[in-house]
mmCIF file of C-alpha atoms in Angstrom:
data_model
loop_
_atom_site.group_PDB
_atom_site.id
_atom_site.type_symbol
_atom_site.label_atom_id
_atom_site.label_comp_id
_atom_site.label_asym_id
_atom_site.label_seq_id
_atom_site.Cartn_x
_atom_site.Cartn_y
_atom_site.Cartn_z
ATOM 1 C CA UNK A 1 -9.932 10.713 12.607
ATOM 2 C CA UNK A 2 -6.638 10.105 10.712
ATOM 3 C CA UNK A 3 -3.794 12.605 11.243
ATOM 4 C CA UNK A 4 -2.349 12.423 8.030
ATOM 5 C CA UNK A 5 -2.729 16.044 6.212
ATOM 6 C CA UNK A 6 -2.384 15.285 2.788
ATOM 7 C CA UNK A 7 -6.375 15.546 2.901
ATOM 8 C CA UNK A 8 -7.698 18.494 5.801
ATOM 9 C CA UNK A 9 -11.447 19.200 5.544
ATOM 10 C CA UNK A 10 -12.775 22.887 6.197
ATOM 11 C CA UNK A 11 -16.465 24.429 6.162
ATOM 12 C CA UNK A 12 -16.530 27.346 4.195
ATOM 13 C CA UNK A 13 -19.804 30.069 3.589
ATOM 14 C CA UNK A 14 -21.507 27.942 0.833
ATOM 15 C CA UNK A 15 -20.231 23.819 1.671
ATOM 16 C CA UNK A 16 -16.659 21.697 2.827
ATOM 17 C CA UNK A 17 -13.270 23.127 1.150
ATOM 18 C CA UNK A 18 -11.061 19.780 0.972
ATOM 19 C CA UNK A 19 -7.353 21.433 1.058
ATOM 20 C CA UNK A 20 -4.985 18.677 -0.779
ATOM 21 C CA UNK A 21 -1.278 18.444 0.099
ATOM 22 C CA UNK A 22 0.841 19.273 -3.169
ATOM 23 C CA UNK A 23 3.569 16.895 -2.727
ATOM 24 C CA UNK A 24 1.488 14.057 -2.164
ATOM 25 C CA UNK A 25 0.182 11.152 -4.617
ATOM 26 C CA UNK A 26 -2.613 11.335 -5.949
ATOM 27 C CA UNK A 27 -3.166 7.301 -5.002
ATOM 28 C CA UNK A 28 -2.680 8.750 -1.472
ATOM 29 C CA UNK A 29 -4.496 11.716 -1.464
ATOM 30 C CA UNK A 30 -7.764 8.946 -2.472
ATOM 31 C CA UNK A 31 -7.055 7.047 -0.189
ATOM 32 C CA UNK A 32 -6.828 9.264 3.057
ATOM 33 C CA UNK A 33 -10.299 10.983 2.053
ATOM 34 C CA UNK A 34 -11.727 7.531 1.818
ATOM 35 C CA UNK A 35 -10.630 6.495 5.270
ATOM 36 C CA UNK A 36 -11.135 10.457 6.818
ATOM 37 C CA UNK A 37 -14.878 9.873 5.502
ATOM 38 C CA UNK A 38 -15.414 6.997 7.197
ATOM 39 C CA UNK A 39 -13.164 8.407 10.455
ATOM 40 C CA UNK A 40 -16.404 10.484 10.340
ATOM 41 C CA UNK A 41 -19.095 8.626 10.801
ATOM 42 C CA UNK A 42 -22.568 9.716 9.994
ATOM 43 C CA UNK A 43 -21.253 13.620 10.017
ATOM 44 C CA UNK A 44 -21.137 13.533 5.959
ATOM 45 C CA UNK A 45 -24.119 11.330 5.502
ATOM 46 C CA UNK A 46 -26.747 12.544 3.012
ATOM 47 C CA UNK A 47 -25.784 15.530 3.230
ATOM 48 C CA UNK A 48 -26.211 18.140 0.073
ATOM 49 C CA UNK A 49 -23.567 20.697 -0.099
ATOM 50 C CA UNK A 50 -20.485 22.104 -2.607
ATOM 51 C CA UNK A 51 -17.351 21.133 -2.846
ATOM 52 C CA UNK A 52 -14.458 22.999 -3.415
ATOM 53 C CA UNK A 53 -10.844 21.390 -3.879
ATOM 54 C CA UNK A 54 -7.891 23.636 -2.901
ATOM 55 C CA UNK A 55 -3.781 22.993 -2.895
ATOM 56 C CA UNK A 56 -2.732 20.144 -5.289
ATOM 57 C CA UNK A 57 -4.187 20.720 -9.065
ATOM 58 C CA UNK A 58 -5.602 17.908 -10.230
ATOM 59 C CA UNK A 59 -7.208 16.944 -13.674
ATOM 60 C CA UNK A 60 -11.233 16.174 -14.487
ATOM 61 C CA UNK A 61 -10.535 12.760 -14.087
ATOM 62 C CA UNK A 62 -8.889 12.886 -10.472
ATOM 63 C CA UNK A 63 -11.722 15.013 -9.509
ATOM 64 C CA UNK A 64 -14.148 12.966 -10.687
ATOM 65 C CA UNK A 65 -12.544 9.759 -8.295
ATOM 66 C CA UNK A 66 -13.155 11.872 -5.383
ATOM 67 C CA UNK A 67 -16.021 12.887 -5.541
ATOM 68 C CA UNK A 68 -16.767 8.885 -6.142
ATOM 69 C CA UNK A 69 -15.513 8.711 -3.048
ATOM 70 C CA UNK A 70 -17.680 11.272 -0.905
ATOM 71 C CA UNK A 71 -20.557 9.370 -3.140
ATOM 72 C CA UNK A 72 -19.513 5.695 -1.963
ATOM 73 C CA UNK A 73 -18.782 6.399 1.642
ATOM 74 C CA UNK A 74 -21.500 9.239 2.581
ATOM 75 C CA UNK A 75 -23.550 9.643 -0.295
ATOM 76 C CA UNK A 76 -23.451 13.224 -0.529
ATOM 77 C CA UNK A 77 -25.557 14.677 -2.727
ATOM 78 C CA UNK A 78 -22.763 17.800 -4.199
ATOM 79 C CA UNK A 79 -24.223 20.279 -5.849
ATOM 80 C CA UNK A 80 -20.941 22.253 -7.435
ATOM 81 C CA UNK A 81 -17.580 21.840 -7.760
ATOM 82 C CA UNK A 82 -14.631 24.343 -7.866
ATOM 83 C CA UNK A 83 -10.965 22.845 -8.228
ATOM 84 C CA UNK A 84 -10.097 27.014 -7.920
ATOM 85 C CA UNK A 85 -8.035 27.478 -10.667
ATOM 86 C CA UNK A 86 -10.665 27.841 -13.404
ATOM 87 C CA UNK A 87 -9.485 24.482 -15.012
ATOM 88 C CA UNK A 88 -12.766 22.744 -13.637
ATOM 89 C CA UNK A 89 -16.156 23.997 -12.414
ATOM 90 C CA UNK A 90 -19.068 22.097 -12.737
ATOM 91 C CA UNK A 91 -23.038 22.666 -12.079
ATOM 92 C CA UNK A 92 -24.788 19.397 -11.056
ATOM 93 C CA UNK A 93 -27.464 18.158 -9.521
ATOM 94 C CA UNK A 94 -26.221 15.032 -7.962
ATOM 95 C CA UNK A 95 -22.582 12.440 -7.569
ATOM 96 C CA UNK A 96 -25.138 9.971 -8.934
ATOM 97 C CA UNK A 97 -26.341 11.593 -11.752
ATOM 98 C CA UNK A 98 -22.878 13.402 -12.485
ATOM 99 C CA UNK A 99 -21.055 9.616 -12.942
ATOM 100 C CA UNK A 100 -23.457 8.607 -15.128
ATOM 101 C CA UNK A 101 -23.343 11.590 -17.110
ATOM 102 C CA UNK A 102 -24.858 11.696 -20.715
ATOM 103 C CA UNK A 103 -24.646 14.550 -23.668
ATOM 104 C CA UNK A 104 -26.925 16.455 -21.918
ATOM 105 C CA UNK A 105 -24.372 17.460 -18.913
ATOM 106 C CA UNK A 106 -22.774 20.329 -19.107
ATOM 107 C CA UNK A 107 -19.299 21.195 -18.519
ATOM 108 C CA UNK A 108 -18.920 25.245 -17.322
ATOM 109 C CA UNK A 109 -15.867 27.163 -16.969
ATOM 110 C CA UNK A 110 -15.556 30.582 -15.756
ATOM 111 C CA UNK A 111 -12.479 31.801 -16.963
ATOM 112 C CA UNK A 112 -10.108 32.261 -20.166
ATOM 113 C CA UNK A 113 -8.800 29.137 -21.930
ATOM 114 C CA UNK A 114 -4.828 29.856 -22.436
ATOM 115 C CA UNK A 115 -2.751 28.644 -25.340
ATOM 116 C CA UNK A 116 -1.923 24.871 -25.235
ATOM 117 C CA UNK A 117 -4.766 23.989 -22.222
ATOM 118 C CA UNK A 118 -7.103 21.290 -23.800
ATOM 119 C CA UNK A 119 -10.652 20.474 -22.622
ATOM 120 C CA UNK A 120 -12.348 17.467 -23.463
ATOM 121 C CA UNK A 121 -16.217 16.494 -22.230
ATOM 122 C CA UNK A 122 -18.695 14.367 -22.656
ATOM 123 C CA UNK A 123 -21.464 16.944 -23.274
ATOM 124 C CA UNK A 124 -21.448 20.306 -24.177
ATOM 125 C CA UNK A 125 -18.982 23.361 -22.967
ATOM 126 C CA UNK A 126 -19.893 26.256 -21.726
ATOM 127 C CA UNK A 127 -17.062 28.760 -21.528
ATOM 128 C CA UNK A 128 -17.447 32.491 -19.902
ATOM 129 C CA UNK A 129 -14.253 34.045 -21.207
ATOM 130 C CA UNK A 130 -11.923 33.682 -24.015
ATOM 131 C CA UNK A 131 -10.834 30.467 -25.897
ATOM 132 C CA UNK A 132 -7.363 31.487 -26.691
ATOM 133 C CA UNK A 133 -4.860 31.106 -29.756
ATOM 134 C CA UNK A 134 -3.421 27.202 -29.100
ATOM 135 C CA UNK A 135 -6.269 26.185 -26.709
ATOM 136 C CA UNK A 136 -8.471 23.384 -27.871
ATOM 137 C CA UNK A 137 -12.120 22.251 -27.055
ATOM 138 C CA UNK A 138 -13.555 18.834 -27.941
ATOM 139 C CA UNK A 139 -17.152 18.063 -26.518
ATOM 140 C CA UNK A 140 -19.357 15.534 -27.454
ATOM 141 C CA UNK A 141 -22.253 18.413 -27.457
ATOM 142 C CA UNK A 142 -22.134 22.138 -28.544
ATOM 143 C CA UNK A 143 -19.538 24.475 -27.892
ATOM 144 C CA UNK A 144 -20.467 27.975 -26.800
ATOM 145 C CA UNK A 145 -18.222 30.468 -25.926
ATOM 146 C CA UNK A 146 -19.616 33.778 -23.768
ATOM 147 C CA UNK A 147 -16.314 35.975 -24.993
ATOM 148 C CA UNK A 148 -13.586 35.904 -27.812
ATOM 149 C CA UNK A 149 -12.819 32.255 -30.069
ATOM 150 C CA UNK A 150 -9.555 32.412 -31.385
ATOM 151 C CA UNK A 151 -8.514 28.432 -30.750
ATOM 152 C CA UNK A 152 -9.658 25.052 -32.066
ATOM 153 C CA UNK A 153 -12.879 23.363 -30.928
ATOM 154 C CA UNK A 154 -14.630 19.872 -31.834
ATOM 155 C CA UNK A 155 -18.425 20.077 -31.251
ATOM 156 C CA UNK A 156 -20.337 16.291 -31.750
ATOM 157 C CA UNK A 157 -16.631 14.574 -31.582
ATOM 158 C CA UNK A 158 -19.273 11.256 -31.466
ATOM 159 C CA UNK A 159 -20.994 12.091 -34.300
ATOM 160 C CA UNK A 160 -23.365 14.704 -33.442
ATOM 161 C CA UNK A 161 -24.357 16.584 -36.698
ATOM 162 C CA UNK A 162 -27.034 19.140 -34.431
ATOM 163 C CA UNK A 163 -23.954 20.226 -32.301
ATOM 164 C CA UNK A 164 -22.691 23.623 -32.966
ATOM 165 C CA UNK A 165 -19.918 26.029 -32.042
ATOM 166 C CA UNK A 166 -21.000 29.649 -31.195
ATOM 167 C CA UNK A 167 -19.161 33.157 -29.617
ATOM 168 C CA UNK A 168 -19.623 36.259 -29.003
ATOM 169 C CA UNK A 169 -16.733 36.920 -31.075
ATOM 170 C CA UNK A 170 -16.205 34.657 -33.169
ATOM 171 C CA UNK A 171 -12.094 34.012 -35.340
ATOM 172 C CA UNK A 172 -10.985 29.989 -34.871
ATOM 173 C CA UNK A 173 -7.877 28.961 -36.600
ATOM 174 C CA UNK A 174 -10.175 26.024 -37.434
ATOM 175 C CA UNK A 175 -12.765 23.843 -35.979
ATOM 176 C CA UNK A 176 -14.691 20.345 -36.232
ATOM 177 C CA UNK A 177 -18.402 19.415 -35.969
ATOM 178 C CA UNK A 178 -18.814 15.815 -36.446
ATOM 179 C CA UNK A 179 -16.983 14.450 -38.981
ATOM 180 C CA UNK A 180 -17.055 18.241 -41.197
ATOM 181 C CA UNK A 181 -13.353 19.972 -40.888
ATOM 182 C CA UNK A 182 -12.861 23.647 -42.069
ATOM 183 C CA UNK A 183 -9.709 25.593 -41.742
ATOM 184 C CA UNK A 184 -9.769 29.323 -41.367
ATOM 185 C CA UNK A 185 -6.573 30.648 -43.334
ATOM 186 C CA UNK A 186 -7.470 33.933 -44.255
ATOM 187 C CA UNK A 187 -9.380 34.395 -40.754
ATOM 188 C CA UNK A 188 -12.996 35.297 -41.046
ATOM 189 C CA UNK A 189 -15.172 38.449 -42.426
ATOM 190 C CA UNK A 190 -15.628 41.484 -40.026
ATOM 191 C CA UNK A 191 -19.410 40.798 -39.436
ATOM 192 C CA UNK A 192 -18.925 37.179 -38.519
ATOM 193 C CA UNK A 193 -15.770 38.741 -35.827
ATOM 194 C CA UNK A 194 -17.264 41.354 -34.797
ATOM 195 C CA UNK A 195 -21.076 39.962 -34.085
ATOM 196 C CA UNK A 196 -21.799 36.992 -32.212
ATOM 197 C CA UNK A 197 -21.871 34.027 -35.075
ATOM 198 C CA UNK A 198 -22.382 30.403 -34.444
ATOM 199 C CA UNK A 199 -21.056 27.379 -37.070
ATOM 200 C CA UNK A 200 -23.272 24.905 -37.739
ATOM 201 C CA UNK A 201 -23.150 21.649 -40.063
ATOM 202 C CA UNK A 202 -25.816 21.457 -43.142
ATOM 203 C CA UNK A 203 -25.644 18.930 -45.821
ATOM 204 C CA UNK A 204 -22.431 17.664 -44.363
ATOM 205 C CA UNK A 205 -20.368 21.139 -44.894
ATOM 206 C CA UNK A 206 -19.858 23.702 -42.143
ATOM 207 C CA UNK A 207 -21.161 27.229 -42.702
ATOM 208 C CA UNK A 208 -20.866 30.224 -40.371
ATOM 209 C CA UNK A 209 -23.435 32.666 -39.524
ATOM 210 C CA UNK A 210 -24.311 35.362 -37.339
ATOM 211 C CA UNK A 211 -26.773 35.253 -34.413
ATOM 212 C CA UNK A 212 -30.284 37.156 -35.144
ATOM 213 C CA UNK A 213 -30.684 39.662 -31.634
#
């Protein structure tokens, strides 16, 4: 197997932890996994595990290319991904079926969105913490947020009129579904804050409601 360690492969309790050197191109960092697989042999073949991606940050995109890779050399079947620093953890059932991805995949993070980070999916986005002031959300499917929505989010940014936005507490500066736009000046009543509400788009308005327990 290759010595260079700008990729270094480790088993951890629940699948392989890929540790990425920081300083090195991302170009590189592709490449070296691609050639480490196949270093490897059959060890990574068909094999259905997690993957988690430590050292070097990268973005959903960068992710995505390597787990193309562990798809096109081994055809590992990955069941979850952690990139460890909240920005990127996604449920799936397959490389395959994650690549071709459609509305109905959906993109989880566990942990608060801060002001200024920006997700963008095709599908919906499920978020277990708190959308921040400044932190923005655009998914081609619904938005729902298990915590506090105090940002900007874009539910159906194709088009979808059935997508919604939803939280368990719910105060956007403003938000999108489809096409529909509606700004928050004056913030929102105290039962809509204070009780989980979702926004929905009827007759090609927005309206806000709360969610029957």
């Amino acid at each position: 197997m290759t010595k260079d360690n700008a990729v270094i492969f480790k088993g951890g309790k629940t699948g392989i932890i890929v540790i990425l050197d920081e300083g090195a191109d991302f170009s590189h960092i592709s490449q070296v996994l691609r050639q480490k697989i196949r270093d490897a042999g059959n060890f990574f073949a068909g094999a259905s595990t997690s993957i988690t991606f430590k050292g070097k940050v990268l973005s959903e995109d960068e992710i995505a290319e390597l787990i193309e890779v562990f798809d096109d050399e081994a055809g590992i079947n990955i069941t979850y991904v952690d990139d460890q620093t909240g920005e990127l953890q996604i449920e799936q059932k397959s490389v395959k079926s994650a690549k071709k991805s459609s509305s109905d995949e959906v993109l989880y993070r566990k942990s608060n969105l801060r002001g200024g980070q920006i997700i963008t999916h095709n599908g919906s986005v499920v978020i277990l913490g708190d959308v921040n002031a400044g932190a923005e959300i655009y998914a081609t499917g619904s938005v729902m947020i298990f915590g506090a929505m105090r940002g900007f989010a874009h539910a159906g940014t194709e088009g979808n009129e059935k997508a919604i936005v939803c939280a368990f507490s719910f105060q956007p500066t403003h938000l999108k579904i489809a096409s529909a736009e509606v700004h928050f000046y004056e913030g929102v009543p105290d039962v809509i804050k204070e009780n989980p509400s979702y926004a929905f788009l009827q007759d090609g308005a927005i309206y806000v409601d709360t969610i029957s327990t």
